[in-house]
Amino acid sequence: MGSVGFGMQVPVAVNSFDKLFVKAQDSTRNRYLTILKMKCNPCHIQKKRPEIFTAENLDLFAQQIRDQVIEKKRMPKGKKYNLTPEEFHIIKQYLVP
């Protein structure tokens, strides 16, 4: 069992399939964060936007990112930081269950 705070215990991966699934989730999350750092943060920093994406706040902005990137396709703006189809797929894979 692993602790998630408030004294709650959750089951931890115990078989090889679970371990592979958890590893795949971590890999997708890391790739998702890398894309945000490369394609979103430079412009957000330049425009002095408050939303600078980090590992700590990644899930806090998930709904906004889903709305702007996946649903409305408004972000990233401009041609300099366009998403490749693979990057779009990774973001969608992480945000849309």
PDB file of N, CA and C in Angstrom:
ATOM      1  N   MET A   1       0.834  -1.182   0.000  1.00  0.00           N
ATOM      2  CA  MET A   1       0.000   0.000   0.000  1.00  0.00           C
ATOM      3  C   MET A   1       0.875   1.241   0.000  1.00  0.00           C
ATOM      4  N   GLY A   2       0.420   2.278  -0.685  1.00  0.00           N
ATOM      5  CA  GLY A   2       1.118   3.552  -0.705  1.00  0.00           C
ATOM      6  C   GLY A   2       0.232   4.630  -0.110  1.00  0.00           C
ATOM      7  N   SER A   3       0.824   5.615   0.499  1.00  0.00           N
ATOM      8  CA  SER A   3       0.080   6.681   1.151  1.00  0.00           C
ATOM      9  C   SER A   3      -0.142   7.832   0.180  1.00  0.00           C
ATOM     10  N   VAL A   4      -1.353   8.417   0.203  1.00  0.00           N
ATOM     11  CA  VAL A   4      -1.656   9.563  -0.645  1.00  0.00           C
ATOM     12  C   VAL A   4      -2.023  10.786   0.173  1.00  0.00           C
ATOM     13  N   GLY A   5      -1.785  10.744   1.458  1.00  0.00           N
ATOM     14  CA  GLY A   5      -2.124  11.876   2.317  1.00  0.00           C
ATOM     15  C   GLY A   5      -3.413  11.626   3.070  1.00  0.00           C
ATOM     16  N   PHE A   6      -3.636  12.388   4.105  1.00  0.00           N
ATOM     17  CA  PHE A   6      -4.819  12.278   4.941  1.00  0.00           C
ATOM     18  C   PHE A   6      -5.000  10.872   5.489  1.00  0.00           C
ATOM     19  N   GLY A   7      -3.902  10.122   5.629  1.00  0.00           N
ATOM     20  CA  GLY A   7      -3.960   8.778   6.194  1.00  0.00           C
ATOM     21  C   GLY A   7      -4.544   7.737   5.255  1.00  0.00           C
ATOM     22  N   MET A   8      -4.806   8.108   3.993  1.00  0.00           N
ATOM     23  CA  MET A   8      -5.406   7.171   3.043  1.00  0.00           C
ATOM     24  C   MET A   8      -4.327   6.277   2.453  1.00  0.00           C
ATOM     25  N   GLN A   9      -4.669   5.041   2.233  1.00  0.00           N
ATOM     26  CA  GLN A   9      -3.769   4.088   1.609  1.00  0.00           C
ATOM     27  C   GLN A   9      -4.388   3.655   0.283  1.00  0.00           C
ATOM     28  N   VAL A  10      -3.558   3.547  -0.736  1.00  0.00           N
ATOM     29  CA  VAL A  10      -4.022   3.062  -2.024  1.00  0.00           C
ATOM     30  C   VAL A  10      -3.163   1.879  -2.424  1.00  0.00           C
ATOM     31  N   PRO A  11      -3.750   0.952  -3.180  1.00  0.00           N
ATOM     32  CA  PRO A  11      -2.951  -0.193  -3.614  1.00  0.00           C
ATOM     33  C   PRO A  11      -1.830   0.258  -4.548  1.00  0.00           C
ATOM     34  N   VAL A  12      -0.690  -0.358  -4.419  1.00  0.00           N
ATOM     35  CA  VAL A  12       0.454  -0.078  -5.273  1.00  0.00           C
ATOM     36  C   VAL A  12       0.559  -1.224  -6.275  1.00  0.00           C
ATOM     37  N   ALA A  13       1.085  -0.930  -7.458  1.00  0.00           N
ATOM     38  CA  ALA A  13       1.221  -1.960  -8.485  1.00  0.00           C
ATOM     39  C   ALA A  13       1.896  -3.201  -7.920  1.00  0.00           C
ATOM     40  N   VAL A  14       1.277  -4.359  -8.145  1.00  0.00           N
ATOM     41  CA  VAL A  14       1.834  -5.578  -7.590  1.00  0.00           C
ATOM     42  C   VAL A  14       2.226  -6.600  -8.649  1.00  0.00           C
ATOM     43  N   ASN A  15       1.557  -6.602  -9.781  1.00  0.00           N
ATOM     44  CA  ASN A  15       1.950  -7.579 -10.795  1.00  0.00           C
ATOM     45  C   ASN A  15       2.651  -6.878 -11.945  1.00  0.00           C
ATOM     46  N   SER A  16       3.214  -7.647 -12.857  1.00  0.00           N
ATOM     47  CA  SER A  16       4.024  -7.055 -13.918  1.00  0.00           C
ATOM     48  C   SER A  16       3.196  -6.177 -14.844  1.00  0.00           C
ATOM     49  N   PHE A  17       1.936  -6.537 -15.101  1.00  0.00           N
ATOM     50  CA  PHE A  17       1.090  -5.687 -15.949  1.00  0.00           C
ATOM     51  C   PHE A  17       0.882  -4.330 -15.290  1.00  0.00           C
ATOM     52  N   ASP A  18       0.566  -4.326 -13.984  1.00  0.00           N
ATOM     53  CA  ASP A  18       0.379  -3.069 -13.262  1.00  0.00           C
ATOM     54  C   ASP A  18       1.644  -2.223 -13.294  1.00  0.00           C
ATOM     55  N   LYS A  19       2.793  -2.864 -13.115  1.00  0.00           N
ATOM     56  CA  LYS A  19       4.057  -2.127 -13.127  1.00  0.00           C
ATOM     57  C   LYS A  19       4.298  -1.492 -14.493  1.00  0.00           C
ATOM     58  N   LEU A  20       4.003  -2.230 -15.572  1.00  0.00           N
ATOM     59  CA  LEU A  20       4.162  -1.676 -16.916  1.00  0.00           C
ATOM     60  C   LEU A  20       3.193  -0.526 -17.147  1.00  0.00           C
ATOM     61  N   PHE A  21       1.963  -0.656 -16.655  1.00  0.00           N
ATOM     62  CA  PHE A  21       0.958   0.389 -16.821  1.00  0.00           C
ATOM     63  C   PHE A  21       1.386   1.655 -16.095  1.00  0.00           C
ATOM     64  N   VAL A  22       1.862   1.527 -14.870  1.00  0.00           N
ATOM     65  CA  VAL A  22       2.322   2.680 -14.102  1.00  0.00           C
ATOM     66  C   VAL A  22       3.521   3.320 -14.799  1.00  0.00           C
ATOM     67  N   LYS A  23       4.441   2.506 -15.305  1.00  0.00           N
ATOM     68  CA  LYS A  23       5.611   3.027 -16.008  1.00  0.00           C
ATOM     69  C   LYS A  23       5.181   3.773 -17.272  1.00  0.00           C
ATOM     70  N   ALA A  24       4.218   3.247 -18.006  1.00  0.00           N
ATOM     71  CA  ALA A  24       3.726   3.913 -19.213  1.00  0.00           C
ATOM     72  C   ALA A  24       3.075   5.243 -18.866  1.00  0.00           C
ATOM     73  N   GLN A  25       2.306   5.283 -17.773  1.00  0.00           N
ATOM     74  CA  GLN A  25       1.686   6.533 -17.344  1.00  0.00           C
ATOM     75  C   GLN A  25       2.751   7.569 -17.002  1.00  0.00           C
ATOM     76  N   ASP A  26       3.773   7.159 -16.283  1.00  0.00           N
ATOM     77  CA  ASP A  26       4.855   8.068 -15.932  1.00  0.00           C
ATOM     78  C   ASP A  26       5.551   8.586 -17.182  1.00  0.00           C
ATOM     79  N   SER A  27       5.769   7.712 -18.148  1.00  0.00           N
ATOM     80  CA  SER A  27       6.431   8.097 -19.387  1.00  0.00           C
ATOM     81  C   SER A  27       5.590   9.118 -20.149  1.00  0.00           C
ATOM     82  N   THR A  28       4.291   8.891 -20.249  1.00  0.00           N
ATOM     83  CA  THR A  28       3.402   9.823 -20.928  1.00  0.00           C
ATOM     84  C   THR A  28       3.390  11.158 -20.209  1.00  0.00           C
ATOM     85  N   ARG A  29       3.351  11.131 -18.900  1.00  0.00           N
ATOM     86  CA  ARG A  29       3.350  12.366 -18.111  1.00  0.00           C
ATOM     87  C   ARG A  29       4.642  13.148 -18.344  1.00  0.00           C
ATOM     88  N   ASN A  30       5.760  12.460 -18.358  1.00  0.00           N
ATOM     89  CA  ASN A  30       7.052  13.120 -18.586  1.00  0.00           C
ATOM     90  C   ASN A  30       7.136  13.718 -19.984  1.00  0.00           C
ATOM     91  N   ARG A  31       6.639  12.988 -20.976  1.00  0.00           N
ATOM     92  CA  ARG A  31       6.650  13.513 -22.348  1.00  0.00           C
ATOM     93  C   ARG A  31       5.714  14.713 -22.462  1.00  0.00           C
ATOM     94  N   TYR A  32       4.563  14.640 -21.807  1.00  0.00           N
ATOM     95  CA  TYR A  32       3.592  15.737 -21.779  1.00  0.00           C
ATOM     96  C   TYR A  32       4.234  16.987 -21.159  1.00  0.00           C
ATOM     97  N   LEU A  33       4.881  16.817 -20.024  1.00  0.00           N
ATOM     98  CA  LEU A  33       5.533  17.943 -19.357  1.00  0.00           C
ATOM     99  C   LEU A  33       6.643  18.526 -20.231  1.00  0.00           C
ATOM    100  N   THR A  34       7.415  17.691 -20.888  1.00  0.00           N
ATOM    101  CA  THR A  34       8.481  18.156 -21.769  1.00  0.00           C
ATOM    102  C   THR A  34       7.919  19.015 -22.903  1.00  0.00           C
ATOM    103  N   ILE A  35       6.805  18.583 -23.465  1.00  0.00           N
ATOM    104  CA  ILE A  35       6.168  19.354 -24.538  1.00  0.00           C
ATOM    105  C   ILE A  35       5.729  20.721 -24.013  1.00  0.00           C
ATOM    106  N   LEU A  36       5.102  20.754 -22.846  1.00  0.00           N
ATOM    107  CA  LEU A  36       4.662  22.027 -22.283  1.00  0.00           C
ATOM    108  C   LEU A  36       5.846  22.946 -22.003  1.00  0.00           C
ATOM    109  N   LYS A  37       6.925  22.365 -21.505  1.00  0.00           N
ATOM    110  CA  LYS A  37       8.119  23.174 -21.222  1.00  0.00           C
ATOM    111  C   LYS A  37       8.730  23.729 -22.507  1.00  0.00           C
ATOM    112  N   MET A  38       8.702  22.963 -23.588  1.00  0.00           N
ATOM    113  CA  MET A  38       9.329  23.378 -24.842  1.00  0.00           C
ATOM    114  C   MET A  38       8.424  24.266 -25.692  1.00  0.00           C
ATOM    115  N   LYS A  39       7.128  23.981 -25.697  1.00  0.00           N
ATOM    116  CA  LYS A  39       6.219  24.650 -26.626  1.00  0.00           C
ATOM    117  C   LYS A  39       5.333  25.707 -25.974  1.00  0.00           C
ATOM    118  N   CYS A  40       5.152  25.654 -24.675  1.00  0.00           N
ATOM    119  CA  CYS A  40       4.251  26.603 -23.998  1.00  0.00           C
ATOM    120  C   CYS A  40       5.008  27.596 -23.125  1.00  0.00           C
ATOM    121  N   ASN A  41       5.882  27.077 -22.293  1.00  0.00           N
ATOM    122  CA  ASN A  41       6.568  27.945 -21.330  1.00  0.00           C
ATOM    123  C   ASN A  41       7.360  29.093 -21.962  1.00  0.00           C
ATOM    124  N   PRO A  42       8.078  28.887 -23.074  1.00  0.00           N
ATOM    125  CA  PRO A  42       8.834  30.026 -23.614  1.00  0.00           C
ATOM    126  C   PRO A  42       7.956  31.242 -23.911  1.00  0.00           C
ATOM    127  N   CYS A  43       6.815  31.004 -24.513  1.00  0.00           N
ATOM    128  CA  CYS A  43       5.913  32.110 -24.841  1.00  0.00           C
ATOM    129  C   CYS A  43       5.262  32.669 -23.569  1.00  0.00           C
ATOM    130  N   HIS A  44       4.844  31.791 -22.668  1.00  0.00           N
ATOM    131  CA  HIS A  44       4.233  32.242 -21.411  1.00  0.00           C
ATOM    132  C   HIS A  44       5.213  33.107 -20.620  1.00  0.00           C
ATOM    133  N   ILE A  45       6.468  32.730 -20.616  1.00  0.00           N
ATOM    134  CA  ILE A  45       7.492  33.516 -19.907  1.00  0.00           C
ATOM    135  C   ILE A  45       7.675  34.870 -20.602  1.00  0.00           C
ATOM    136  N   GLN A  46       7.783  34.833 -21.915  1.00  0.00           N
ATOM    137  CA  GLN A  46       7.977  36.067 -22.686  1.00  0.00           C
ATOM    138  C   GLN A  46       6.801  37.027 -22.498  1.00  0.00           C
ATOM    139  N   LYS A  47       5.585  36.500 -22.466  1.00  0.00           N
ATOM    140  CA  LYS A  47       4.380  37.334 -22.335  1.00  0.00           C
ATOM    141  C   LYS A  47       4.020  37.594 -20.871  1.00  0.00           C
ATOM    142  N   LYS A  48       4.883  37.109 -19.963  1.00  0.00           N
ATOM    143  CA  LYS A  48       4.674  37.270 -18.521  1.00  0.00           C
ATOM    144  C   LYS A  48       3.330  36.700 -18.054  1.00  0.00           C
ATOM    145  N   ARG A  49       2.990  35.543 -18.608  1.00  0.00           N
ATOM    146  CA  ARG A  49       1.770  34.830 -18.219  1.00  0.00           C
ATOM    147  C   ARG A  49       2.009  34.132 -16.882  1.00  0.00           C
ATOM    148  N   PRO A  50       0.976  34.037 -16.046  1.00  0.00           N
ATOM    149  CA  PRO A  50       1.163  33.371 -14.750  1.00  0.00           C
ATOM    150  C   PRO A  50       1.258  31.844 -14.851  1.00  0.00           C
ATOM    151  N   GLU A  51       0.801  31.279 -15.965  1.00  0.00           N
ATOM    152  CA  GLU A  51       0.786  29.826 -16.114  1.00  0.00           C
ATOM    153  C   GLU A  51       2.100  29.321 -16.698  1.00  0.00           C
ATOM    154  N   ILE A  52       3.066  29.090 -15.827  1.00  0.00           N
ATOM    155  CA  ILE A  52       4.327  28.461 -16.225  1.00  0.00           C
ATOM    156  C   ILE A  52       4.243  27.029 -15.728  1.00  0.00           C
ATOM    157  N   PHE A  53       4.329  26.073 -16.637  1.00  0.00           N
ATOM    158  CA  PHE A  53       4.064  24.683 -16.308  1.00  0.00           C
ATOM    159  C   PHE A  53       5.280  23.988 -15.705  1.00  0.00           C
ATOM    160  N   THR A  54       5.039  23.324 -14.580  1.00  0.00           N
ATOM    161  CA  THR A  54       6.068  22.568 -13.874  1.00  0.00           C
ATOM    162  C   THR A  54       5.490  21.216 -13.485  1.00  0.00           C
ATOM    163  N   ALA A  55       6.340  20.327 -13.023  1.00  0.00           N
ATOM    164  CA  ALA A  55       5.867  19.015 -12.554  1.00  0.00           C
ATOM    165  C   ALA A  55       4.909  19.176 -11.387  1.00  0.00           C
ATOM    166  N   GLU A  56       5.117  20.217 -10.591  1.00  0.00           N
ATOM    167  CA  GLU A  56       4.291  20.415  -9.395  1.00  0.00           C
ATOM    168  C   GLU A  56       2.892  20.929  -9.723  1.00  0.00           C
ATOM    169  N   ASN A  57       2.734  21.726 -10.788  1.00  0.00           N
ATOM    170  CA  ASN A  57       1.413  22.299 -11.066  1.00  0.00           C
ATOM    171  C   ASN A  57       0.770  21.720 -12.323  1.00  0.00           C
ATOM    172  N   LEU A  58       1.367  20.700 -12.868  1.00  0.00           N
ATOM    173  CA  LEU A  58       0.929  20.128 -14.134  1.00  0.00           C
ATOM    174  C   LEU A  58      -0.557  19.803 -14.163  1.00  0.00           C
ATOM    175  N   ASP A  59      -1.040  19.122 -13.146  1.00  0.00           N
ATOM    176  CA  ASP A  59      -2.436  18.698 -13.138  1.00  0.00           C
ATOM    177  C   ASP A  59      -3.389  19.828 -12.760  1.00  0.00           C
ATOM    178  N   LEU A  60      -2.881  20.858 -12.118  1.00  0.00           N
ATOM    179  CA  LEU A  60      -3.699  22.014 -11.751  1.00  0.00           C
ATOM    180  C   LEU A  60      -4.276  22.700 -12.992  1.00  0.00           C
ATOM    181  N   PHE A  61      -3.498  22.747 -14.070  1.00  0.00           N
ATOM    182  CA  PHE A  61      -3.926  23.422 -15.294  1.00  0.00           C
ATOM    183  C   PHE A  61      -4.486  22.468 -16.349  1.00  0.00           C
ATOM    184  N   ALA A  62      -4.701  21.222 -16.003  1.00  0.00           N
ATOM    185  CA  ALA A  62      -5.101  20.208 -16.986  1.00  0.00           C
ATOM    186  C   ALA A  62      -6.371  20.589 -17.746  1.00  0.00           C
ATOM    187  N   GLN A  63      -7.397  21.042 -17.048  1.00  0.00           N
ATOM    188  CA  GLN A  63      -8.655  21.379 -17.719  1.00  0.00           C
ATOM    189  C   GLN A  63      -8.476  22.564 -18.672  1.00  0.00           C
ATOM    190  N   GLN A  64      -7.731  23.578 -18.246  1.00  0.00           N
ATOM    191  CA  GLN A  64      -7.487  24.735 -19.113  1.00  0.00           C
ATOM    192  C   GLN A  64      -6.688  24.326 -20.351  1.00  0.00           C
ATOM    193  N   ILE A  65      -5.694  23.486 -20.169  1.00  0.00           N
ATOM    194  CA  ILE A  65      -4.891  23.023 -21.303  1.00  0.00           C
ATOM    195  C   ILE A  65      -5.757  22.207 -22.246  1.00  0.00           C
ATOM    196  N   ARG A  66      -6.580  21.340 -21.683  1.00  0.00           N
ATOM    197  CA  ARG A  66      -7.476  20.525 -22.517  1.00  0.00           C
ATOM    198  C   ARG A  66      -8.392  21.421 -23.347  1.00  0.00           C
ATOM    199  N   ASP A  67      -8.973  22.434 -22.710  1.00  0.00           N
ATOM    200  CA  ASP A  67      -9.876  23.350 -23.420  1.00  0.00           C
ATOM    201  C   ASP A  67      -9.159  24.092 -24.540  1.00  0.00           C
ATOM    202  N   GLN A  68      -8.000  24.675 -24.225  1.00  0.00           N
ATOM    203  CA  GLN A  68      -7.300  25.538 -25.172  1.00  0.00           C
ATOM    204  C   GLN A  68      -6.549  24.777 -26.268  1.00  0.00           C
ATOM    205  N   VAL A  69      -5.986  23.624 -25.924  1.00  0.00           N
ATOM    206  CA  VAL A  69      -5.166  22.881 -26.889  1.00  0.00           C
ATOM    207  C   VAL A  69      -5.978  21.833 -27.634  1.00  0.00           C
ATOM    208  N   ILE A  70      -6.726  21.016 -26.914  1.00  0.00           N
ATOM    209  CA  ILE A  70      -7.434  19.892 -27.528  1.00  0.00           C
ATOM    210  C   ILE A  70      -8.783  20.319 -28.109  1.00  0.00           C
ATOM    211  N   GLU A  71      -9.602  20.969 -27.304  1.00  0.00           N
ATOM    212  CA  GLU A  71     -10.965  21.296 -27.726  1.00  0.00           C
ATOM    213  C   GLU A  71     -11.006  22.476 -28.706  1.00  0.00           C
ATOM    214  N   LYS A  72     -10.436  23.610 -28.321  1.00  0.00           N
ATOM    215  CA  LYS A  72     -10.547  24.835 -29.125  1.00  0.00           C
ATOM    216  C   LYS A  72      -9.383  25.044 -30.087  1.00  0.00           C
ATOM    217  N   LYS A  73      -8.308  24.306 -29.884  1.00  0.00           N
ATOM    218  CA  LYS A  73      -7.099  24.395 -30.721  1.00  0.00           C
ATOM    219  C   LYS A  73      -6.597  25.840 -30.844  1.00  0.00           C
ATOM    220  N   ARG A  74      -6.648  26.577 -29.745  1.00  0.00           N
ATOM    221  CA  ARG A  74      -6.183  27.967 -29.711  1.00  0.00           C
ATOM    222  C   ARG A  74      -4.721  28.094 -29.313  1.00  0.00           C
ATOM    223  N   MET A  75      -4.195  27.075 -28.680  1.00  0.00           N
ATOM    224  CA  MET A  75      -2.819  27.120 -28.196  1.00  0.00           C
ATOM    225  C   MET A  75      -2.062  25.924 -28.754  1.00  0.00           C
ATOM    226  N   PRO A  76      -0.797  26.049 -28.921  1.00  0.00           N
ATOM    227  CA  PRO A  76       0.004  27.258 -28.802  1.00  0.00           C
ATOM    228  C   PRO A  76      -0.254  28.195 -29.979  1.00  0.00           C
ATOM    229  N   LYS A  77      -0.110  29.483 -29.723  1.00  0.00           N
ATOM    230  CA  LYS A  77      -0.336  30.499 -30.753  1.00  0.00           C
ATOM    231  C   LYS A  77       0.922  30.680 -31.593  1.00  0.00           C
ATOM    232  N   GLY A  78       0.714  31.195 -32.796  1.00  0.00           N
ATOM    233  CA  GLY A  78       1.848  31.512 -33.659  1.00  0.00           C
ATOM    234  C   GLY A  78       2.440  30.291 -34.333  1.00  0.00           C
ATOM    235  N   LYS A  79       3.415  30.514 -35.154  1.00  0.00           N
ATOM    236  CA  LYS A  79       4.053  29.439 -35.921  1.00  0.00           C
ATOM    237  C   LYS A  79       5.312  28.906 -35.254  1.00  0.00           C
ATOM    238  N   LYS A  80       5.880  29.697 -34.355  1.00  0.00           N
ATOM    239  CA  LYS A  80       7.158  29.325 -33.757  1.00  0.00           C
ATOM    240  C   LYS A  80       7.056  28.076 -32.886  1.00  0.00           C
ATOM    241  N   TYR A  81       5.931  27.901 -32.197  1.00  0.00           N
ATOM    242  CA  TYR A  81       5.792  26.794 -31.253  1.00  0.00           C
ATOM    243  C   TYR A  81       4.672  25.825 -31.640  1.00  0.00           C
ATOM    244  N   ASN A  82       4.420  25.657 -32.923  1.00  0.00           N
ATOM    245  CA  ASN A  82       3.391  24.720 -33.360  1.00  0.00           C
ATOM    246  C   ASN A  82       3.657  23.321 -32.827  1.00  0.00           C
ATOM    247  N   LEU A  83       2.582  22.614 -32.530  1.00  0.00           N
ATOM    248  CA  LEU A  83       2.693  21.221 -32.099  1.00  0.00           C
ATOM    249  C   LEU A  83       2.763  20.316 -33.312  1.00  0.00           C
ATOM    250  N   THR A  84       3.608  19.311 -33.229  1.00  0.00           N
ATOM    251  CA  THR A  84       3.604  18.272 -34.253  1.00  0.00           C
ATOM    252  C   THR A  84       2.403  17.371 -33.982  1.00  0.00           C
ATOM    253  N   PRO A  85       1.968  16.589 -34.966  1.00  0.00           N
ATOM    254  CA  PRO A  85       0.871  15.649 -34.714  1.00  0.00           C
ATOM    255  C   PRO A  85       1.176  14.700 -33.550  1.00  0.00           C
ATOM    256  N   GLU A  86       2.436  14.279 -33.435  1.00  0.00           N
ATOM    257  CA  GLU A  86       2.816  13.381 -32.330  1.00  0.00           C
ATOM    258  C   GLU A  86       2.691  14.091 -30.979  1.00  0.00           C
ATOM    259  N   GLU A  87       3.124  15.348 -30.908  1.00  0.00           N
ATOM    260  CA  GLU A  87       3.007  16.104 -29.661  1.00  0.00           C
ATOM    261  C   GLU A  87       1.545  16.310 -29.281  1.00  0.00           C
ATOM    262  N   PHE A  88       0.718  16.623 -30.257  1.00  0.00           N
ATOM    263  CA  PHE A  88      -0.721  16.784 -30.010  1.00  0.00           C
ATOM    264  C   PHE A  88      -1.303  15.482 -29.465  1.00  0.00           C
ATOM    265  N   HIS A  89      -0.899  14.372 -30.078  1.00  0.00           N
ATOM    266  CA  HIS A  89      -1.375  13.057 -29.638  1.00  0.00           C
ATOM    267  C   HIS A  89      -0.958  12.766 -28.190  1.00  0.00           C
ATOM    268  N   ILE A  90       0.260  13.095 -27.828  1.00  0.00           N
ATOM    269  CA  ILE A  90       0.744  12.857 -26.466  1.00  0.00           C
ATOM    270  C   ILE A  90      -0.052  13.692 -25.471  1.00  0.00           C
ATOM    271  N   ILE A  91      -0.290  14.959 -25.802  1.00  0.00           N
ATOM    272  CA  ILE A  91      -1.077  15.822 -24.918  1.00  0.00           C
ATOM    273  C   ILE A  91      -2.483  15.257 -24.772  1.00  0.00           C
ATOM    274  N   LYS A  92      -3.078  14.884 -25.874  1.00  0.00           N
ATOM    275  CA  LYS A  92      -4.436  14.324 -25.847  1.00  0.00           C
ATOM    276  C   LYS A  92      -4.471  13.016 -25.063  1.00  0.00           C
ATOM    277  N   GLN A  93      -3.479  12.188 -25.264  1.00  0.00           N
ATOM    278  CA  GLN A  93      -3.396  10.912 -24.548  1.00  0.00           C
ATOM    279  C   GLN A  93      -3.343  11.130 -23.039  1.00  0.00           C
ATOM    280  N   TYR A  94      -2.631  12.159 -22.605  1.00  0.00           N
ATOM    281  CA  TYR A  94      -2.518  12.432 -21.182  1.00  0.00           C
ATOM    282  C   TYR A  94      -3.792  13.067 -20.626  1.00  0.00           C
ATOM    283  N   LEU A  95      -4.425  13.944 -21.382  1.00  0.00           N
ATOM    284  CA  LEU A  95      -5.546  14.719 -20.858  1.00  0.00           C
ATOM    285  C   LEU A  95      -6.916  14.099 -21.067  1.00  0.00           C
ATOM    286  N   VAL A  96      -7.061  13.284 -22.105  1.00  0.00           N
ATOM    287  CA  VAL A  96      -8.373  12.720 -22.438  1.00  0.00           C
ATOM    288  C   VAL A  96      -8.357  11.235 -22.150  1.00  0.00           C
ATOM    289  N   PRO A  97      -9.039  10.836 -21.088  1.00  0.00           N
ATOM    290  CA  PRO A  97      -9.017   9.405 -20.725  1.00  0.00           C
ATOM    291  C   PRO A  97      -9.689   8.518 -21.749  1.00  0.00           C
TER     292      PRO A  97
END
